[in-house]
mmCIF file of N, CA and C in Angstrom:
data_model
loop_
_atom_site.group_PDB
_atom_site.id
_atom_site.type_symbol
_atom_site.label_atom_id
_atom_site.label_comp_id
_atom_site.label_asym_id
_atom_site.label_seq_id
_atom_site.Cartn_x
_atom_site.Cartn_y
_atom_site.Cartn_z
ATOM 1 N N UNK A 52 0.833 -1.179 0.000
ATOM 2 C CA UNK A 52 0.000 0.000 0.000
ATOM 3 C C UNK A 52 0.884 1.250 0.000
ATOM 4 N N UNK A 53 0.864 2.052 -0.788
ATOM 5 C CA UNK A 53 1.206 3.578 -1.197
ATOM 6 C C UNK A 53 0.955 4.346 0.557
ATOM 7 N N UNK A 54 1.858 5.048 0.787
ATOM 8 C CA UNK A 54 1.853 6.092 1.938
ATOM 9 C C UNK A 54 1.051 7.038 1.127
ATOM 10 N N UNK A 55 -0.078 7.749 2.483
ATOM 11 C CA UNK A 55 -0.616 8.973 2.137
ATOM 12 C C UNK A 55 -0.095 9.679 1.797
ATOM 13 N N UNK A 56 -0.398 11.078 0.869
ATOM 14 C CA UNK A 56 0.518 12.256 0.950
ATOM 15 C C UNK A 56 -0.670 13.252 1.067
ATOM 16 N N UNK A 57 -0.496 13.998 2.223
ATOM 17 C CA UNK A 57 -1.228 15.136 2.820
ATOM 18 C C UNK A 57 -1.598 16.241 1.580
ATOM 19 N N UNK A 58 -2.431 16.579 1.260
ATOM 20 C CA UNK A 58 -3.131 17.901 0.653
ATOM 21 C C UNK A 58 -2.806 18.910 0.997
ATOM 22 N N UNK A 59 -2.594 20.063 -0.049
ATOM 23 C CA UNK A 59 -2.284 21.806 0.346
ATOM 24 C C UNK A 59 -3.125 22.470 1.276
ATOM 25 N N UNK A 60 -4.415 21.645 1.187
ATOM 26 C CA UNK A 60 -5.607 22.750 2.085
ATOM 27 C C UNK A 60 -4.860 21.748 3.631
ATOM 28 N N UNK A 61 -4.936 20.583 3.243
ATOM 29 C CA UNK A 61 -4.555 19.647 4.863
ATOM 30 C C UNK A 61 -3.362 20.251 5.988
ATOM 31 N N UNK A 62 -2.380 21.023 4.577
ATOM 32 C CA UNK A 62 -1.333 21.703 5.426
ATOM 33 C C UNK A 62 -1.780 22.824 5.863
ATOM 34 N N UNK A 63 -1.847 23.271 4.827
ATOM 35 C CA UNK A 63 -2.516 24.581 5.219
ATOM 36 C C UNK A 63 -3.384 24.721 6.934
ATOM 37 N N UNK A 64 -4.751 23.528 6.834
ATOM 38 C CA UNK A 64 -4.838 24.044 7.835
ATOM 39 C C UNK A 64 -4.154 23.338 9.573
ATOM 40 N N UNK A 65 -3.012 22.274 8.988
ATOM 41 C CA UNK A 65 -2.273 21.753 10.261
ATOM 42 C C UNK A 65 -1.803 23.359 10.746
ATOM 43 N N UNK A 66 -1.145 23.424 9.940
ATOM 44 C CA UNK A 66 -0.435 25.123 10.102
ATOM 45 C C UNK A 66 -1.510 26.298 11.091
ATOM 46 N N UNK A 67 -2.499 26.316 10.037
ATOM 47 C CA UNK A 67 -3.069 27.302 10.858
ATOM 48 C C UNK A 67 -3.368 26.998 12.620
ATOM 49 N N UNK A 68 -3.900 25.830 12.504
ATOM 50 C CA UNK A 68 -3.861 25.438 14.305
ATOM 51 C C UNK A 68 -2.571 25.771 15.075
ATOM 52 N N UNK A 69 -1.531 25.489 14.056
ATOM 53 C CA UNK A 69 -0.217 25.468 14.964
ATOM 54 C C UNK A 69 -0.680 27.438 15.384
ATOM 55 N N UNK A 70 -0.305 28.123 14.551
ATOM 56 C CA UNK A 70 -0.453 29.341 14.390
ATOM 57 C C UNK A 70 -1.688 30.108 15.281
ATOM 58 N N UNK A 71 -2.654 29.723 15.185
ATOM 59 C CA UNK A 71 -3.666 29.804 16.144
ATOM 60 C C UNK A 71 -3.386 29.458 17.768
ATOM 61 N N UNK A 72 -2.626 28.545 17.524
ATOM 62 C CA UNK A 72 -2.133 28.115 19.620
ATOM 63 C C UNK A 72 -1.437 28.696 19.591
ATOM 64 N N UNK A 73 -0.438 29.472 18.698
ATOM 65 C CA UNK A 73 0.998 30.247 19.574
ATOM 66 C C UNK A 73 2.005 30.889 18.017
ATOM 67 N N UNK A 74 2.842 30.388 18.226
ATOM 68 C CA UNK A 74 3.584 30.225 16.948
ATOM 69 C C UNK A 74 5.005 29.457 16.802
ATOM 70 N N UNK A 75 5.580 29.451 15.435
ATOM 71 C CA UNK A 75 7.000 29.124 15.038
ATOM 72 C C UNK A 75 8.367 30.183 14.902
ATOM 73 N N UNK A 76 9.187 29.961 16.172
ATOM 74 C CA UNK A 76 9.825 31.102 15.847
ATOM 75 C C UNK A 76 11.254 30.419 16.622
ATOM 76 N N UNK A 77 12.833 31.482 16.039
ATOM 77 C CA UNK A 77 13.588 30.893 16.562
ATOM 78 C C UNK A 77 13.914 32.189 17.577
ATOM 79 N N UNK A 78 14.979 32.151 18.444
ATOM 80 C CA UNK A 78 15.139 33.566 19.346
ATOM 81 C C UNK A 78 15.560 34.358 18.295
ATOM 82 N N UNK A 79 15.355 36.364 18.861
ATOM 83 C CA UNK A 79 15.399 36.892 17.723
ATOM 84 C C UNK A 79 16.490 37.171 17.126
ATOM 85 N N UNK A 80 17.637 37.018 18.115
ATOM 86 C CA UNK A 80 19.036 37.252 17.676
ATOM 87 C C UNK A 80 19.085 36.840 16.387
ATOM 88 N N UNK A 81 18.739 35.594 16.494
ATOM 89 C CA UNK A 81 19.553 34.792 14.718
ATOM 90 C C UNK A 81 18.534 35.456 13.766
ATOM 91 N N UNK A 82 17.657 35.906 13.659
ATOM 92 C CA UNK A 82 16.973 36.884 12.571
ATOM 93 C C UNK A 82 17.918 37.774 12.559
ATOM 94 N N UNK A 83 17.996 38.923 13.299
ATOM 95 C CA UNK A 83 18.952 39.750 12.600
ATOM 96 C C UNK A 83 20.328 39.849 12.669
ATOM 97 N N UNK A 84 20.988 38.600 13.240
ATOM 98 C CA UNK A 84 22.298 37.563 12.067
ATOM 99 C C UNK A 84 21.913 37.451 11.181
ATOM 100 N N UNK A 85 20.998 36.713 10.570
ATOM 101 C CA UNK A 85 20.747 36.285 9.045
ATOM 102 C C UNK A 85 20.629 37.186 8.401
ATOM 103 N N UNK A 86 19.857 38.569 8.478
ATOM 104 C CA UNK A 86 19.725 39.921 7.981
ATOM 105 C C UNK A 86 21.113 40.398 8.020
ATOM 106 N N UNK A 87 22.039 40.387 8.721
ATOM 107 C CA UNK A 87 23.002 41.070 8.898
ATOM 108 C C UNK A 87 24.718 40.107 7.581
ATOM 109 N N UNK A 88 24.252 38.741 7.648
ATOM 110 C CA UNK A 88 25.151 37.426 6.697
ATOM 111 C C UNK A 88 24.649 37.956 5.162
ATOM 112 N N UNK A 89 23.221 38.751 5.138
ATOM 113 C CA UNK A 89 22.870 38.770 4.079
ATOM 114 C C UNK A 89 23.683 40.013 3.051
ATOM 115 N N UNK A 90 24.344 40.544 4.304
ATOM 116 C CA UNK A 90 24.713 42.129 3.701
ATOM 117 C C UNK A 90 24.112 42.762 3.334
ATOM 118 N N UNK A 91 22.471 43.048 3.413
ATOM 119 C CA UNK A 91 21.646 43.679 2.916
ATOM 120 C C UNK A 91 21.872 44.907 3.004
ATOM 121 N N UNK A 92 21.155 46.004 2.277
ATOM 122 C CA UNK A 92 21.362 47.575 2.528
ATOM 123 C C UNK A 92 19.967 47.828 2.728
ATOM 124 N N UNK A 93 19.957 49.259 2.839
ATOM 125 C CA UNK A 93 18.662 49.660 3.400
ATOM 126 C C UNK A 93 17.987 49.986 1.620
ATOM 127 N N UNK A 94 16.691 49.825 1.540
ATOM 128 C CA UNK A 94 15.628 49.687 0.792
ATOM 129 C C UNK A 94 15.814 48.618 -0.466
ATOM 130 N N UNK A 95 16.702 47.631 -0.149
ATOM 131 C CA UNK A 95 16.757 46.329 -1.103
ATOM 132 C C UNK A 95 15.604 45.876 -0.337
ATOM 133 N N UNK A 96 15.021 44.798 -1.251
ATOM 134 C CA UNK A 96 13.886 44.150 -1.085
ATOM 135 C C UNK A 96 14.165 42.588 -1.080
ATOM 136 N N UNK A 97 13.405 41.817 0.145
ATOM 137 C CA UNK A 97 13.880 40.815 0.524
ATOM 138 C C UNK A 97 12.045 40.147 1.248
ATOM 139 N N UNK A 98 12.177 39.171 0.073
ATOM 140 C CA UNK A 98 11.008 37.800 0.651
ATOM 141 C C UNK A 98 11.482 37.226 1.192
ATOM 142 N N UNK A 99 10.548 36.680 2.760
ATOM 143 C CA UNK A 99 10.714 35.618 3.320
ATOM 144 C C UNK A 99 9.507 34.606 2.833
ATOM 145 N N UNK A 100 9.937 33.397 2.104
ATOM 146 C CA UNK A 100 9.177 32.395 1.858
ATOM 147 C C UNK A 100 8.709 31.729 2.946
ATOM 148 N N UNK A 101 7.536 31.111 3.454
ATOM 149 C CA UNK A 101 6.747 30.629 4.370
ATOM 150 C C UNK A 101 7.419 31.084 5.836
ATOM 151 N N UNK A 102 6.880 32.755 5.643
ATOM 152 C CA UNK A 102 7.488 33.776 6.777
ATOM 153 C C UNK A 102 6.850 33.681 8.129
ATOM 154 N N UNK A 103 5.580 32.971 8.297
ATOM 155 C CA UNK A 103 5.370 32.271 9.902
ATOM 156 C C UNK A 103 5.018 33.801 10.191
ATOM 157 N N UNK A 104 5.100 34.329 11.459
ATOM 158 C CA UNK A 104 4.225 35.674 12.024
ATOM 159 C C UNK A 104 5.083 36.236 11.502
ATOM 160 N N UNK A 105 6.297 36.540 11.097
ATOM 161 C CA UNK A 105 7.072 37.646 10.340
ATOM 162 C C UNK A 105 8.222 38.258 11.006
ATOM 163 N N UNK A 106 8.409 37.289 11.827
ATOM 164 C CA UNK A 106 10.102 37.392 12.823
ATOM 165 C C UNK A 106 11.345 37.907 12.051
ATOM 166 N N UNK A 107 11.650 37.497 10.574
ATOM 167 C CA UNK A 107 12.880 37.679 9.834
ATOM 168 C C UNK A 107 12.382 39.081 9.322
ATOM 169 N N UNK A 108 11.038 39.559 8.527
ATOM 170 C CA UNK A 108 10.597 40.220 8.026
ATOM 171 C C UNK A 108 10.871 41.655 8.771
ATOM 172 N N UNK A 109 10.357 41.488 10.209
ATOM 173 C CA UNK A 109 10.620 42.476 11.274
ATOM 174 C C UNK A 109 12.091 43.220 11.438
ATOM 175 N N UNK A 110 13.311 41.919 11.516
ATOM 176 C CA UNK A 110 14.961 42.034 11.386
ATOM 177 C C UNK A 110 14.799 42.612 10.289
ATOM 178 N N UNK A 111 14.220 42.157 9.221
ATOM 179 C CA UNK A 111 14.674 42.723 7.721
ATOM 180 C C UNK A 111 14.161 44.510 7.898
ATOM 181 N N UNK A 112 13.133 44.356 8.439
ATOM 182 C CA UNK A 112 12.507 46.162 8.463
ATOM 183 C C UNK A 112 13.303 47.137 8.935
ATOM 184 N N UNK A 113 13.866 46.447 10.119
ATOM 185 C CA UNK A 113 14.323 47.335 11.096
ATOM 186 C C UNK A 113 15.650 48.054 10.935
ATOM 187 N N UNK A 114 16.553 46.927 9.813
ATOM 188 C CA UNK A 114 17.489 47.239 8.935
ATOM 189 C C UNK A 114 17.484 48.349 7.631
ATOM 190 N N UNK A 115 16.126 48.309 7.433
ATOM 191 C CA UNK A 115 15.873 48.959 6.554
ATOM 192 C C UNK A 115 15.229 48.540 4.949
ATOM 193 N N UNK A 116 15.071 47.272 5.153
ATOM 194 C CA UNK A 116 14.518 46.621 3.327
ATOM 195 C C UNK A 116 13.146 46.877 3.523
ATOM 196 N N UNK A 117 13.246 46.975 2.991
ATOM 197 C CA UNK A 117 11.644 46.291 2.248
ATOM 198 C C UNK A 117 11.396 45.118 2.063
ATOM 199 N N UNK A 118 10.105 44.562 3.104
ATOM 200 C CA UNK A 118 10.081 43.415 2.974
ATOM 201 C C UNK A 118 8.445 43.038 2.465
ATOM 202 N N UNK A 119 8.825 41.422 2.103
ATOM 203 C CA UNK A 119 7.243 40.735 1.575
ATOM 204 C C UNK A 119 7.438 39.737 2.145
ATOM 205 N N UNK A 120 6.349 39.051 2.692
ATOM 206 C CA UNK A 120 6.412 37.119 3.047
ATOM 207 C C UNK A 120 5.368 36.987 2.558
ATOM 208 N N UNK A 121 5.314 35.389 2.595
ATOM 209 C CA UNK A 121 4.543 34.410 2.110
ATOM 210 C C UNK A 121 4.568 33.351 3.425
ATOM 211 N N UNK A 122 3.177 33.272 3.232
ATOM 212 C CA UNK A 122 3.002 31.647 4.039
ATOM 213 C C UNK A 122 1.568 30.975 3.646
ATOM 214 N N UNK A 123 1.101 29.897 4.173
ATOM 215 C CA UNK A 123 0.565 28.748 3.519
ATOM 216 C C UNK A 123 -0.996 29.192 4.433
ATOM 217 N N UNK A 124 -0.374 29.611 6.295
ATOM 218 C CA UNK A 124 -1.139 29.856 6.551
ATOM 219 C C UNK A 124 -1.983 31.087 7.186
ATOM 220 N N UNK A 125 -3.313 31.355 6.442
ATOM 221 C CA UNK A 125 -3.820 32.454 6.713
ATOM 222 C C UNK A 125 -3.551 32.892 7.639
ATOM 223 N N UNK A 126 -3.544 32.321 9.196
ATOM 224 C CA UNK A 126 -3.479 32.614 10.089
ATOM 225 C C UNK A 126 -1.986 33.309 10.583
ATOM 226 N N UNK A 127 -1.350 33.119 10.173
ATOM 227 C CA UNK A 127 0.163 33.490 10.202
ATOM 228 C C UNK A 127 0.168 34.692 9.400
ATOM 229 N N UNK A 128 -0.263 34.829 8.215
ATOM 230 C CA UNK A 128 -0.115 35.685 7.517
ATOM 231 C C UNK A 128 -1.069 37.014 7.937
ATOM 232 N N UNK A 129 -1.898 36.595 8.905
ATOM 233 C CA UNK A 129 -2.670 38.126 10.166
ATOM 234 C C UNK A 129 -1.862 38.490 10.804
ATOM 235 N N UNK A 130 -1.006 37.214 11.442
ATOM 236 C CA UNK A 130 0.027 37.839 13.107
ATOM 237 C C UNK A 130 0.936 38.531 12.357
ATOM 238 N N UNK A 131 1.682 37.424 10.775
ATOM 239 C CA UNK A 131 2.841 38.948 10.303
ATOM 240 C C UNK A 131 2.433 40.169 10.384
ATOM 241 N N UNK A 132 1.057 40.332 9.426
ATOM 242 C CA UNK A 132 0.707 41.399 8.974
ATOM 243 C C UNK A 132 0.509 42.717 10.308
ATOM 244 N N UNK A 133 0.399 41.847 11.285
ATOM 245 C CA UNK A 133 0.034 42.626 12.492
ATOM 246 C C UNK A 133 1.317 43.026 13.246
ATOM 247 N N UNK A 134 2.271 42.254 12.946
ATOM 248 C CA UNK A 134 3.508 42.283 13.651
ATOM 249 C C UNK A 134 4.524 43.357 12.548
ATOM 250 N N UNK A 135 4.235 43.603 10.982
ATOM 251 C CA UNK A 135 5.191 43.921 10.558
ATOM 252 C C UNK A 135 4.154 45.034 9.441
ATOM 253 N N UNK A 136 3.827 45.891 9.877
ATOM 254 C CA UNK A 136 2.602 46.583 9.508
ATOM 255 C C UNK A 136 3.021 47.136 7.810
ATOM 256 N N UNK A 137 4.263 46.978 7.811
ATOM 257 C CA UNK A 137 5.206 47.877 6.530
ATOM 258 C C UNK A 137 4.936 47.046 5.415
ATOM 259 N N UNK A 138 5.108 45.600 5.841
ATOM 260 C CA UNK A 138 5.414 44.466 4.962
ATOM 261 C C UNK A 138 4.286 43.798 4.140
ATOM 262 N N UNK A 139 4.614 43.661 2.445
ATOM 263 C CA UNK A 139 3.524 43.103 1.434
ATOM 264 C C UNK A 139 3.428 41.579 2.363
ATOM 265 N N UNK A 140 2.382 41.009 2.803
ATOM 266 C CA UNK A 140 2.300 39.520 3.502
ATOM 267 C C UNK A 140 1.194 38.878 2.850
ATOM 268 N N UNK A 141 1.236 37.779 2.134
ATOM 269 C CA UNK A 141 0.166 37.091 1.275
ATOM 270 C C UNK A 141 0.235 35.922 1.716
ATOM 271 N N UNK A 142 -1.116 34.984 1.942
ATOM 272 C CA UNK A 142 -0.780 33.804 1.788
ATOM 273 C C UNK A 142 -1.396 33.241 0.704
ATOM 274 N N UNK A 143 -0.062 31.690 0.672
ATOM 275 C CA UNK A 143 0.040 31.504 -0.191
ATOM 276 C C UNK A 143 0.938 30.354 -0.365
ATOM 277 N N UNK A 144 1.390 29.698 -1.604
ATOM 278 C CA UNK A 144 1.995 28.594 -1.828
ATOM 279 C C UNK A 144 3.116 28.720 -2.061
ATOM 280 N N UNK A 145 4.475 28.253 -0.827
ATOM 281 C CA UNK A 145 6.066 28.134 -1.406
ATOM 282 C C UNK A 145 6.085 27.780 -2.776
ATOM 283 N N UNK A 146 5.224 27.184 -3.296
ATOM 284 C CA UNK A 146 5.762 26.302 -4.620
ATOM 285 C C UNK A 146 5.287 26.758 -5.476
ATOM 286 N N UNK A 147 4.669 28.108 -5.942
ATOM 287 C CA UNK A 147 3.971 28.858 -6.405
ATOM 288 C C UNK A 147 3.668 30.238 -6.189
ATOM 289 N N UNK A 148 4.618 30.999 -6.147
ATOM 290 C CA UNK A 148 5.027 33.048 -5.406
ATOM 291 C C UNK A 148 4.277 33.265 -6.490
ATOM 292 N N UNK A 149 3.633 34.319 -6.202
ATOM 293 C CA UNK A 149 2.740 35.578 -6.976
ATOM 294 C C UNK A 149 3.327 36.709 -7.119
ATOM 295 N N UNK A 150 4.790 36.403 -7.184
ATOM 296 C CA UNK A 150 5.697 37.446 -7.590
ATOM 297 C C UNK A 150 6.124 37.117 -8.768
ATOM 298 N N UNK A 151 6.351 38.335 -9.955
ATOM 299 C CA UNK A 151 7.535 37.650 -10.760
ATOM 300 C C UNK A 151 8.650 37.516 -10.904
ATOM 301 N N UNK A 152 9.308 36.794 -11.468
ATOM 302 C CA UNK A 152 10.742 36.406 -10.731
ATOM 303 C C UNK A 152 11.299 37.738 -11.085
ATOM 304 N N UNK A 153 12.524 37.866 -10.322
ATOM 305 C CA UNK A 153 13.558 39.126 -9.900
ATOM 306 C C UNK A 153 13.094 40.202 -9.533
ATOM 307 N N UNK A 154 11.742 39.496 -8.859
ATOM 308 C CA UNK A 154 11.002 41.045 -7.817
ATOM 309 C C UNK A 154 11.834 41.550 -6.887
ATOM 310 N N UNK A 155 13.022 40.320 -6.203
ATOM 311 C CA UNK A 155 13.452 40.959 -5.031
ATOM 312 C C UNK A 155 15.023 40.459 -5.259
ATOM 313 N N UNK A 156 15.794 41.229 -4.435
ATOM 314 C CA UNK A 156 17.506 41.333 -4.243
ATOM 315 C C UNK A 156 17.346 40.175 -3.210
ATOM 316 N N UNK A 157 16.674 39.721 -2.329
ATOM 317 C CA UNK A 157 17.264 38.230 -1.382
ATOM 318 C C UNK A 157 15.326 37.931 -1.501
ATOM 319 N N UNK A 158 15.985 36.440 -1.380
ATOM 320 C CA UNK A 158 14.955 35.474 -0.786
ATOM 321 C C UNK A 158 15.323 34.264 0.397
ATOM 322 N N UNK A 159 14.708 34.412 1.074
ATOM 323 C CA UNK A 159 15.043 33.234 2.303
ATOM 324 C C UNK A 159 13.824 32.690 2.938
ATOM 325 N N UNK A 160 14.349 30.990 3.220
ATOM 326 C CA UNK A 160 12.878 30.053 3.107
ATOM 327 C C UNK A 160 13.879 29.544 4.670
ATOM 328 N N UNK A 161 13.329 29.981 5.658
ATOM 329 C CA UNK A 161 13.576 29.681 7.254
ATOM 330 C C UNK A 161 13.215 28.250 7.453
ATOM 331 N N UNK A 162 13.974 27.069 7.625
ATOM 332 C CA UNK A 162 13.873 26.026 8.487
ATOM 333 C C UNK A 162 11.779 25.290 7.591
ATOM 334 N N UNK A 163 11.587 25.326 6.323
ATOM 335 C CA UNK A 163 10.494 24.989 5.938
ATOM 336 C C UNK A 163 10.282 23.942 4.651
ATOM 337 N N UNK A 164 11.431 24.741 3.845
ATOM 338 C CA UNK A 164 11.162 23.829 2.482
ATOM 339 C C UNK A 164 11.185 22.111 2.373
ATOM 340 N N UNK A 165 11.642 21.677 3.679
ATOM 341 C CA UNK A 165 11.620 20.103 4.375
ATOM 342 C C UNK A 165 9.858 19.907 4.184
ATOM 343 N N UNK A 166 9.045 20.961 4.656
ATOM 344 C CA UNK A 166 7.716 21.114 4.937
ATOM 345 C C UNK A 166 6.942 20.553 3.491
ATOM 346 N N UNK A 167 7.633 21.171 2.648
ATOM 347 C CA UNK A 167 6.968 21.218 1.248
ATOM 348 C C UNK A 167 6.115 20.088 0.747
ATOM 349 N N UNK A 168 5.329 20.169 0.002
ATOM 350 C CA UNK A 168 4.787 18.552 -1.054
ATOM 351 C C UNK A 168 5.452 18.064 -1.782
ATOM 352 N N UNK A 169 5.749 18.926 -2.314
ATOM 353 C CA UNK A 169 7.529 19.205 -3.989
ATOM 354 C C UNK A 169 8.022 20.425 -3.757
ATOM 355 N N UNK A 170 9.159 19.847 -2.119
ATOM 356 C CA UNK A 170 10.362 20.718 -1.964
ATOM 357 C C UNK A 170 11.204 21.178 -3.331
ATOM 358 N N UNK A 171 11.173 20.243 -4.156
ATOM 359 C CA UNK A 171 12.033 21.050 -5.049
ATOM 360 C C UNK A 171 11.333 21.900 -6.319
ATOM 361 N N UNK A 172 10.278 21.839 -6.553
ATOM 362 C CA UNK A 172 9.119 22.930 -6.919
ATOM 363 C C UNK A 172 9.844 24.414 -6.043
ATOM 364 N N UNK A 173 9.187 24.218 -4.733
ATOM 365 C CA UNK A 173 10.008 25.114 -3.980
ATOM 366 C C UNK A 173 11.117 25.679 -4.217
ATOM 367 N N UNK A 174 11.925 25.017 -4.169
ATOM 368 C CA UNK A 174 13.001 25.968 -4.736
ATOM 369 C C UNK A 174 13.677 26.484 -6.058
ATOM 370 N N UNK A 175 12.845 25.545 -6.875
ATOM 371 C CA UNK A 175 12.770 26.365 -8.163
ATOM 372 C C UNK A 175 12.370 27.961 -8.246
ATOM 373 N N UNK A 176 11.191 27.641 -7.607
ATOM 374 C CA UNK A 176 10.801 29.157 -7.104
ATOM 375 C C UNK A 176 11.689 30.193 -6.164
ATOM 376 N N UNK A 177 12.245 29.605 -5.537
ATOM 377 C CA UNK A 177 12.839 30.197 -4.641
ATOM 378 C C UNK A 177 13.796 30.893 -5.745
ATOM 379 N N UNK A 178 14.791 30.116 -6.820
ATOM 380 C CA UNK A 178 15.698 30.448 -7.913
ATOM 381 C C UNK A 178 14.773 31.643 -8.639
#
């Protein structure tokens, strides 16, 4: 017998529960390390792919980019939006951005694309 493979709406809404009880986040230091490894300057523009409440997005602001995320779940994509008031936040599908490509100078996919259906869909996009 074939292993299940979970549905976009199925993740979608595992996610949102997670997101709804609390959230996914690492301490904030290493956000703005990663903002800082990125060498970014102030008003380059930088997506976080399945950006969770918008922890990197926030590092990225505060530095000065311009930022956008994406995530899968709605619910995440309120707390960013609420947490990072500056920032374009859509949800939406890693494996499928509603951007066109070379919208932005960095992209970074935090501890997720493991998450994916077709991780490497994902990072096609991500390219």
């Amino acid at each position: 017998m074939e292993p299940r493979v979970a549905t976009t709406q199925e993740v979608r809404e595992f996610y949102d529960g997670v997101f709804a009880a609390g959230e996914i986040r690492d301490n904030e230091l290493l956000y703005h390390w990663i903002v800082r490894l990125l060498g970014a300057r102030p008003g380059e523009r930088l997506l976080d792919v399945a950006c969770g409440s918008g922890w990197l997005l926030h590092a990225a602001a505060r530095a000065g980019l311009a930022t956008a995320g994406l995530d899968i779940s709605p619910k995440a994509v309120e707390k960013a939006r609420a947490f990072v008031p500056g920032a374009e936040v859509v949800a939406g599908d890693g494996e499928r951005l509603p951007w066109p490509d070379a919208s932005f100078d960095y992209v970074t996919c935090l501890g997720s694309l493991e998450h994916y259906l077709h991780p490497d869909q994902g990072v096609r996009e991500i390219i």
